CSV table of C-alpha atoms and ligand atoms in Angstrom, one decimal:
chain,number,residue,atom,x,y,z
A,25,UNK,CA,0.0,0.0,0.0
A,26,UNK,CA,1.2,3.5,-0.8
A,27,UNK,CA,2.1,5.7,2.2
A,28,UNK,CA,-0.4,8.3,1.1
A,29,UNK,CA,-3.1,5.6,1.2
A,30,UNK,CA,-2.0,4.4,4.6
A,31,UNK,CA,-2.2,8.0,5.9
A,32,UNK,CA,-5.7,8.3,4.5
A,33,UNK,CA,-6.9,5.1,6.1
A,34,UNK,CA,-5.4,6.2,9.4
A,35,UNK,CA,-7.2,9.5,9.3
A,36,UNK,CA,-10.5,7.9,8.4
A,37,UNK,CA,-10.1,5.4,11.2
A,38,UNK,CA,-9.3,8.2,13.6
A,39,UNK,CA,-12.3,10.2,12.6
A,40,UNK,CA,-14.5,7.2,12.9
A,41,UNK,CA,-13.3,6.5,16.4
A,42,UNK,CA,-13.7,10.1,17.5
A,43,UNK,CA,-17.3,10.2,16.1
A,44,UNK,CA,-18.0,6.9,18.0
A,45,UNK,CA,-16.7,8.4,21.3
A,46,UNK,CA,-18.7,11.6,20.7
A,47,UNK,CA,-21.9,9.7,20.2
A,48,UNK,CA,-21.4,6.9,22.7
A,49,UNK,CA,-19.3,8.3,25.6
A,50,UNK,CA,-18.4,6.7,28.0
A,51,UNK,CA,-17.1,3.8,26.0
A,52,UNK,CA,-14.1,1.5,26.5
A,53,UNK,CA,-11.4,0.7,24.0
A,54,UNK,CA,-12.6,-2.9,23.8
A,55,UNK,CA,-16.2,-1.7,22.9
A,56,UNK,CA,-14.8,0.7,20.3
A,57,UNK,CA,-13.0,-2.2,18.7
A,58,UNK,CA,-16.3,-4.1,18.6
A,59,UNK,CA,-18.5,-1.3,17.3
A,60,UNK,CA,-16.0,-0.1,14.6
A,61,UNK,CA,-14.6,-3.5,13.6
A,62,UNK,CA,-11.0,-2.0,14.0
A,63,UNK,CA,-8.4,-4.2,15.6
A,64,UNK,CA,-7.3,-3.4,19.2
A,65,UNK,CA,-3.9,-2.1,18.3
A,66,UNK,CA,-5.3,0.4,15.8
A,67,UNK,CA,-7.9,1.5,18.3
A,68,UNK,CA,-5.2,1.8,21.0
A,69,UNK,CA,-2.8,3.9,18.8
A,70,UNK,CA,-5.5,6.2,17.5
A,71,UNK,CA,-7.1,6.8,20.8
A,72,UNK,CA,-3.8,7.6,22.3
A,73,UNK,CA,-3.3,10.3,19.7
A,74,UNK,CA,-6.8,11.7,20.4
A,75,UNK,CA,-6.0,11.7,24.2
A,76,UNK,CA,-2.7,13.5,23.5
A,77,UNK,CA,-4.6,16.0,21.4
A,78,UNK,CA,-7.1,16.6,24.3
A,79,UNK,CA,-10.2,15.5,22.3
A,80,UNK,CA,-10.7,12.5,24.5
A,81,UNK,CA,-10.0,11.9,28.2
A,82,UNK,CA,-10.1,8.8,30.3
A,83,UNK,CA,-12.4,8.4,33.3
A,84,UNK,CA,-12.4,5.9,36.2
A,85,UNK,CA,-13.4,2.4,35.4
A,86,UNK,CA,-16.5,0.9,33.6
A,87,UNK,CA,-18.2,-2.3,34.4
A,88,UNK,CA,-16.7,-5.6,33.3
A,89,UNK,CA,-17.9,-9.2,33.4
A,90,UNK,CA,-14.7,-10.1,35.2
A,91,UNK,CA,-11.0,-9.5,35.2
A,92,UNK,CA,-9.5,-6.1,34.9
A,93,UNK,CA,-12.1,-3.3,34.6
A,94,UNK,CA,-11.7,-1.1,31.5
A,95,UNK,CA,-10.9,2.5,31.5
A,96,UNK,CA,-13.7,4.5,29.9
A,97,UNK,CA,-13.2,7.2,27.3
A,98,UNK,CA,-15.1,10.5,27.2
A,99,UNK,CA,-15.3,13.2,24.5
A,100,UNK,CA,-13.8,16.4,25.8
A,101,UNK,CA,-16.6,18.7,24.9
A,102,UNK,CA,-14.8,21.6,26.5
A,103,UNK,CA,-11.8,21.2,24.1
A,104,UNK,CA,-13.0,24.3,22.3
A,105,UNK,CA,-16.0,26.6,21.8
A,106,UNK,CA,-18.1,27.9,18.9
A,107,UNK,CA,-20.1,31.1,18.5
A,108,UNK,CA,-23.4,31.1,16.7
A,109,UNK,CA,-25.1,34.4,15.6
A,110,UNK,CA,-28.6,34.9,14.3
A,111,UNK,CA,-29.1,38.3,12.7
A,112,UNK,CA,-32.9,38.7,12.4
A,113,UNK,CA,-34.8,41.5,10.9
A,114,UNK,CA,-35.4,43.2,14.3
A,115,UNK,CA,-33.2,41.3,16.7
A,116,UNK,CA,-29.9,39.5,17.1
A,117,UNK,CA,-28.9,36.4,19.1
A,118,UNK,CA,-25.3,35.6,19.9
A,119,UNK,CA,-24.6,32.2,21.6
A,120,UNK,CA,-21.4,30.5,22.8
A,121,UNK,CA,-21.5,26.7,23.0
A,122,UNK,CA,-19.1,24.0,23.8
A,123,UNK,CA,-18.4,21.3,21.2
A,124,UNK,CA,-21.5,19.4,22.4
A,125,UNK,CA,-23.8,22.3,21.6
A,126,UNK,CA,-24.5,23.1,25.2
A,127,UNK,CA,-25.0,26.9,25.6
A,128,UNK,CA,-22.3,28.5,27.7
A,129,UNK,CA,-23.5,32.1,27.3
A,130,UNK,CA,-26.3,33.8,25.4
A,131,UNK,CA,-26.9,37.4,24.4
A,132,UNK,CA,-30.1,38.9,23.0
A,133,UNK,CA,-30.4,42.3,21.3
A,134,UNK,CA,-33.3,44.3,19.9
A,135,UNK,CA,-31.9,45.8,16.7
A,136,UNK,CA,-34.5,48.6,16.8
A,137,UNK,CA,-34.2,49.6,13.2
A,138,UNK,CA,-30.3,49.6,13.4
A,139,UNK,CA,-28.4,50.0,10.2
A,140,UNK,CA,-26.2,47.0,9.1
A,141,UNK,CA,-23.1,49.2,10.0
A,142,UNK,CA,-24.5,49.7,13.6
A,143,UNK,CA,-25.4,46.0,13.8
A,144,UNK,CA,-21.9,45.0,12.7
A,145,UNK,CA,-20.3,47.2,15.3
A,146,UNK,CA,-22.5,45.7,18.0
A,147,UNK,CA,-21.8,42.2,16.7
A,148,UNK,CA,-18.0,42.6,16.7
A,149,UNK,CA,-18.1,44.2,20.2
A,150,UNK,CA,-20.3,41.3,21.5
A,151,UNK,CA,-18.1,38.6,20.0
A,152,UNK,CA,-15.0,40.2,21.6
A,153,UNK,CA,-16.7,40.3,25.0
A,154,UNK,CA,-17.8,36.6,24.6
A,155,UNK,CA,-14.2,35.6,23.7
A,156,UNK,CA,-12.8,37.6,26.7
A,157,UNK,CA,-15.1,35.7,29.1
A,158,UNK,CA,-14.7,32.3,27.3
A,159,UNK,CA,-13.4,29.5,29.6
A,160,UNK,CA,-9.8,28.3,28.9
A,161,UNK,CA,-9.5,25.3,26.5
A,162,UNK,CA,-7.0,23.6,24.3
A,163,UNK,CA,-8.4,24.9,21.0
A,164,UNK,CA,-10.2,28.1,22.1
A,165,UNK,CA,-12.7,29.6,19.7
A,166,UNK,CA,-13.0,27.1,16.8
A,167,UNK,CA,-15.3,29.2,14.6
A,168,UNK,CA,-18.2,31.7,14.2
A,169,UNK,CA,-21.4,30.7,12.3
A,170,UNK,CA,-23.6,33.6,11.3
A,171,UNK,CA,-27.1,33.3,9.8
A,172,UNK,CA,-29.2,36.0,8.1
A,173,UNK,CA,-32.8,36.0,6.8
A,174,UNK,CA,-32.1,36.1,3.1
A,175,UNK,CA,-30.3,34.6,0.1
A,176,UNK,CA,-26.7,33.4,0.7
A,177,UNK,CA,-24.9,32.1,-2.3
A,178,UNK,CA,-22.5,29.1,-2.4
A,179,UNK,CA,-19.5,31.5,-1.7
A,180,UNK,CA,-21.3,32.6,1.5
A,181,UNK,CA,-22.0,36.0,0.2
A,182,UNK,CA,-25.3,37.7,1.2
A,183,UNK,CA,-27.1,38.3,-2.1
A,184,UNK,CA,-30.6,39.4,-1.1
A,185,UNK,CA,-32.3,40.2,2.2
A,186,UNK,CA,-35.9,41.4,1.2
A,187,UNK,CA,-36.9,42.4,4.7
A,188,UNK,CA,-33.6,44.0,5.8
A,189,UNK,CA,-30.6,45.6,4.1
A,190,UNK,CA,-27.6,43.2,4.2
A,191,UNK,CA,-27.3,42.7,0.4
A,192,UNK,CA,-23.7,42.6,-0.8
A,193,UNK,CA,-22.2,43.3,2.6
A,194,UNK,CA,-19.0,41.2,3.0
A,195,UNK,CA,-19.9,39.9,6.4
A,196,UNK,CA,-17.8,36.8,6.2
A,197,UNK,CA,-14.6,38.8,5.4
A,198,UNK,CA,-15.3,41.4,8.1
A,199,UNK,CA,-15.7,38.9,10.9
A,200,UNK,CA,-12.8,36.7,9.7
A,201,UNK,CA,-10.5,39.7,9.5
A,202,UNK,CA,-11.6,40.8,13.0
A,203,UNK,CA,-11.1,37.4,14.8
A,204,UNK,CA,-8.9,35.2,12.5
A,205,UNK,CA,-11.1,32.1,13.0
A,206,UNK,CA,-13.2,30.2,10.4
A,207,UNK,CA,-16.5,32.0,9.7
A,208,UNK,CA,-19.5,30.7,7.9
A,209,UNK,CA,-22.5,32.6,6.6
A,210,UNK,CA,-25.7,30.7,6.2
A,211,UNK,CA,-29.4,31.3,5.5
A,212,UNK,CA,-31.4,31.5,8.7
A,213,UNK,CA,-33.8,28.7,7.8
A,214,UNK,CA,-31.0,26.4,6.7
A,215,UNK,CA,-29.2,27.0,10.0
A,216,UNK,CA,-32.5,26.4,11.9
A,217,UNK,CA,-33.1,23.1,10.1
A,218,UNK,CA,-29.6,22.0,10.9
A,219,UNK,CA,-30.0,23.0,14.6
A,220,UNK,CA,-33.3,21.1,14.9
A,221,UNK,CA,-31.7,18.1,13.2
A,222,UNK,CA,-28.7,17.9,15.5
A,223,UNK,CA,-30.2,19.0,18.8
A,224,UNK,CA,-34.0,19.5,18.5
A,225,UNK,CA,-37.4,18.3,17.3
A,226,UNK,CA,-36.0,16.8,14.0
A,227,UNK,CA,-33.4,14.5,15.6
A,228,UNK,CA,-35.3,11.4,14.6
A,229,UNK,CA,-35.9,12.5,11.0
A,230,UNK,CA,-33.9,12.2,7.8
A,231,UNK,CA,-36.4,13.9,5.5
A,232,UNK,CA,-38.0,16.9,7.0
A,233,UNK,CA,-38.9,20.5,6.3
A,234,UNK,CA,-38.2,23.3,8.7
A,235,UNK,CA,-40.5,26.3,8.3
A,236,UNK,CA,-39.3,29.6,9.9
A,237,UNK,CA,-42.3,31.9,10.2
A,238,UNK,CA,-41.4,35.5,11.2
A,239,UNK,CA,-41.3,38.7,9.2
A,240,UNK,CA,-41.1,36.5,6.2
A,241,UNK,CA,-41.3,32.7,5.7
A,242,UNK,CA,-38.2,30.7,5.0
A,243,UNK,CA,-37.7,26.9,4.6
A,244,UNK,CA,-34.8,24.7,5.4
A,245,UNK,CA,-35.0,21.4,3.4
A,246,UNK,CA,-33.3,18.3,4.8
A,247,UNK,CA,-33.7,15.5,2.2
A,248,UNK,CA,-32.0,12.1,2.8
A,249,UNK,CA,-30.2,13.6,5.8
A,250,UNK,CA,-28.6,16.4,3.8
A,251,UNK,CA,-29.4,20.1,3.8
A,252,UNK,CA,-30.7,20.7,0.3
A,253,UNK,CA,-29.4,24.1,-0.9
A,254,UNK,CA,-30.1,24.2,-4.6
A,255,UNK,CA,-27.5,25.0,-7.3
A,256,UNK,CA,-26.9,28.6,-6.1
A,257,UNK,CA,-27.7,28.0,-2.5
A,258,UNK,CA,-31.1,29.7,-2.8
A,259,UNK,CA,-33.5,26.8,-2.2
A,260,UNK,CA,-36.4,27.0,0.3
A,261,UNK,CA,-37.7,30.5,-0.7
A,262,UNK,CA,-41.2,29.1,-0.5
A,263,UNK,CA,-42.4,32.2,1.4
A,264,UNK,CA,-42.6,33.6,-2.1
A,265,UNK,CA,-44.7,30.9,-3.7
A,266,UNK,CA,-47.9,32.3,-5.1
A,267,UNK,CA,-51.0,31.7,-3.0
A,268,UNK,CA,-53.2,34.2,-4.9
A,269,UNK,CA,-52.1,35.1,-8.5
A,270,UNK,CA,-54.1,38.3,-8.3
A,271,UNK,CA,-52.8,39.1,-4.8
A,272,UNK,CA,-50.9,42.2,-3.6
A,273,UNK,CA,-47.4,42.9,-4.8
A,274,UNK,CA,-44.5,41.6,-2.7
A,275,UNK,CA,-41.0,43.0,-2.2
A,276,UNK,CA,-39.6,40.1,-4.2
A,277,UNK,CA,-41.4,41.2,-7.4
A,278,UNK,CA,-44.0,38.5,-7.3
A,279,UNK,CA,-47.7,38.8,-6.4
A,280,UNK,CA,-49.8,37.1,-3.8
A,281,UNK,CA,-46.8,35.4,-2.0
A,282,UNK,CA,-47.5,33.0,0.8
A,283,UNK,CA,-45.7,35.2,3.4
A,284,UNK,CA,-48.0,38.1,2.6
A,285,UNK,CA,-50.8,36.0,4.3
A,286,UNK,CA,-49.1,33.6,6.6
A,287,UNK,CA,-46.0,35.3,8.1
A,288,UNK,CA,-46.1,36.6,11.7
A,289,UNK,CA,-45.9,40.1,10.2
A,290,UNK,CA,-49.1,39.4,8.2
A,291,UNK,CA,-50.8,38.0,11.3
A,292,UNK,CA,-49.9,41.1,13.3
A,293,UNK,CA,-51.1,43.4,10.5
A,294,UNK,CA,-54.4,41.6,10.6
A,295,UNK,CA,-54.9,42.7,14.2
A,296,UNK,CA,-56.1,46.2,15.3
A,297,UNK,CA,-53.1,48.6,15.3
A,298,UNK,CA,-53.6,49.4,18.9
A,299,UNK,CA,-53.0,45.9,20.1
A,300,UNK,CA,-49.5,45.5,21.6
A,301,UNK,CA,-48.0,42.2,23.0
A,302,UNK,CA,-49.6,42.8,26.4
A,303,UNK,CA,-53.0,43.4,24.9
A,304,UNK,CA,-52.7,40.3,22.8
A,305,UNK,CA,-51.7,38.2,25.8
A,306,UNK,CA,-54.6,39.6,27.9
A,307,UNK,CA,-57.1,38.8,25.1
A,308,UNK,CA,-55.6,35.4,24.7
A,309,UNK,CA,-56.3,34.6,28.4
A,310,UNK,CA,-59.8,36.0,28.0
A,311,UNK,CA,-60.5,33.7,25.0
A,312,UNK,CA,-61.2,36.9,23.0
A,313,UNK,CA,-63.2,36.0,19.8
A,314,UNK,CA,-61.5,38.6,17.6
A,315,UNK,CA,-58.0,37.3,18.6
A,316,UNK,CA,-58.9,33.7,18.2
A,317,UNK,CA,-60.5,34.3,14.8
A,318,UNK,CA,-57.2,36.0,13.7
A,319,UNK,CA,-55.2,33.0,15.1
A,320,UNK,CA,-57.4,30.6,13.2
A,321,UNK,CA,-56.9,32.5,10.0
A,322,UNK,CA,-53.1,32.6,10.6
A,323,UNK,CA,-53.1,28.8,11.0
A,324,UNK,CA,-55.4,28.4,8.0
A,325,UNK,CA,-53.1,30.5,5.7
A,326,UNK,CA,-50.0,28.5,7.0
A,327,UNK,CA,-51.9,25.3,6.2
A,328,UNK,CA,-52.6,26.4,2.6
A,329,UNK,CA,-48.9,26.7,1.9
A,330,UNK,CA,-48.1,23.6,3.9
A,331,UNK,CA,-50.5,21.5,1.7
A,332,UNK,CA,-48.3,22.5,-1.3
A,333,UNK,CA,-45.1,21.8,0.5
A,334,UNK,CA,-46.3,18.4,1.8
A,335,UNK,CA,-47.6,17.4,-1.6
A,336,UNK,CA,-44.2,18.4,-3.2
A,337,UNK,CA,-41.8,16.8,-0.8
A,338,UNK,CA,-43.7,14.0,1.0
A,339,UNK,CA,-41.6,14.6,4.1
A,340,UNK,CA,-41.5,12.6,7.4
A,341,UNK,CA,-42.0,15.8,9.4
A,342,UNK,CA,-42.6,19.5,9.1
A,343,UNK,CA,-41.1,21.6,12.0
A,344,UNK,CA,-42.7,25.0,12.5
A,345,UNK,CA,-40.6,27.7,14.1
A,346,UNK,CA,-42.6,30.6,15.5
A,347,UNK,CA,-43.2,31.7,19.1
A,348,UNK,CA,-47.0,31.9,18.6
A,349,UNK,CA,-47.0,28.3,17.3
A,350,UNK,CA,-44.6,27.0,20.0
A,351,UNK,CA,-46.6,28.6,22.9
A,352,UNK,CA,-50.0,28.0,21.5
A,353,UNK,CA,-51.5,24.6,20.3
A,354,UNK,CA,-54.5,26.5,18.8
A,355,UNK,CA,-52.5,27.7,15.8
A,356,UNK,CA,-51.0,24.3,15.1
A,357,UNK,CA,-54.5,22.7,15.4
A,358,UNK,CA,-55.8,25.2,12.8
A,359,UNK,CA,-52.9,24.3,10.5
A,360,UNK,CA,-53.8,20.6,10.9
A,361,UNK,CA,-57.5,21.3,10.2
A,362,UNK,CA,-56.7,22.9,6.9
A,363,UNK,CA,-54.3,20.1,6.0
A,364,UNK,CA,-56.9,17.4,6.8
A,365,UNK,CA,-59.6,19.2,4.8
A,366,UNK,CA,-57.4,19.6,1.8
A,367,UNK,CA,-55.1,16.6,1.6
A,368,UNK,CA,-55.2,13.0,0.9
A,369,UNK,CA,-55.5,11.3,4.3
A,370,UNK,CA,-52.5,9.1,3.5
A,371,UNK,CA,-50.1,12.1,3.7
A,372,UNK,CA,-51.7,13.5,6.7
A,373,UNK,CA,-51.4,10.3,8.7
A,374,UNK,CA,-47.7,9.9,7.8
A,375,UNK,CA,-46.3,13.4,8.1
A,376,UNK,CA,-45.7,14.8,11.6
A,377,UNK,CA,-46.4,18.5,12.2
A,378,UNK,CA,-44.4,19.7,15.1
A,379,UNK,CA,-43.4,23.0,16.7
A,380,UNK,CA,-39.7,23.8,16.9
A,381,UNK,CA,-38.2,22.5,20.2
A,382,UNK,CA,-35.2,24.9,20.2
A,383,UNK,CA,-37.4,27.9,19.7
A,384,UNK,CA,-35.6,31.2,19.0
A,385,UNK,CA,-32.2,29.7,19.5
A,386,UNK,CA,-32.6,27.1,16.7
A,387,UNK,CA,-30.7,29.1,13.9
A,388,UNK,CA,-27.9,30.3,16.2
A,389,UNK,CA,-27.5,26.7,17.6
A,390,UNK,CA,-27.5,25.4,14.0
A,391,UNK,CA,-24.8,27.9,13.1
A,392,UNK,CA,-22.7,26.7,16.0
A,393,UNK,CA,-23.2,23.0,15.1
A,394,UNK,CA,-22.1,23.7,11.5
A,395,UNK,CA,-18.8,25.1,12.8
A,396,UNK,CA,-18.4,22.2,15.2
A,397,UNK,CA,-19.0,19.7,12.5
A,398,UNK,CA,-16.4,21.4,10.3
A,399,UNK,CA,-13.9,21.5,13.1
A,400,UNK,CA,-14.3,17.9,14.1
A,401,UNK,CA,-14.1,16.8,10.4
A,402,UNK,CA,-11.1,19.0,9.8
A,403,UNK,CA,-9.1,17.5,12.7
A,404,UNK,CA,-8.8,14.3,10.9
A,405,UNK,CA,-8.7,15.2,7.2
B,6,ZN,ZN1,-42.7,37.5,-2.5
């Protein structure tokens, strides 16, 4: 065998062993040999490298059927940290997680009509503060994942943000230059889908659609366990599918787009202007007819688009990300009523409709997990 091939095999084995320890800690060397099919001397040599590199550490002793009790191996999830950022239309979330995706610190900002320049200044300042307070670790900050509500191309450039103004801002370069760590820019719905798949409501699914409902509507498509991005990276813009071909004009250039009816913005515009969050909450508690009619319509309009999506993709699950839907089964029930009245029963019975379990942190956690995945893969490639 050529030396280059031997090195490749060695790296692949090492990656496989690390993944096994990440997903099955605590585990003994003997069990690793059994689950991977690698011989004991290979396991021993590769694990020693991973211990020396501080990705794995040894703990006490596990159970054994007799004889010497084995030393158990643990993934060192504090070997490094990732930052995930979700820049929304009106707010921003900055999370620091360990390599297991557990949140170490979280920061929430109301962007209050801030310009992108002001937001970038706040972002850079916040990241620096997070780094300054980050616990000590062998690898420090391993990367920064940032998501935005708009089109991001395959080169991670922001091409179009219809509801904010980030078009053509070189955010990746700005953040890379400031912190000298790997930075990725991702569409918000793609990052949210990724987060729910790794840590949240979509853990058990290989084919699912994540629907982010806020100022607009964005979709993250996970098909056969892969995030489907399209040729240019622009897939999932189903907020702009036509629901009414004679409908009002949308910022995107189309007419009667789904998000003009079923976004949270559209729902809020359907309420009397004087109703603020406190008023809505009070009316919710009083079972106010006008509010519940508006919630029913919101769920109905969501359902109309979801019929199209379910018919197109035949997914195992649809995960809905919106605080009203997560806190309020009424909207999801209205969605399901529309689906069951308009769909073949076969689909309805086989597709799960679930609220997001990560809530507002889903995209920022997804951005962290993208960086963690790249870091772990990069170690052994
Ligand atoms: Zn549109």
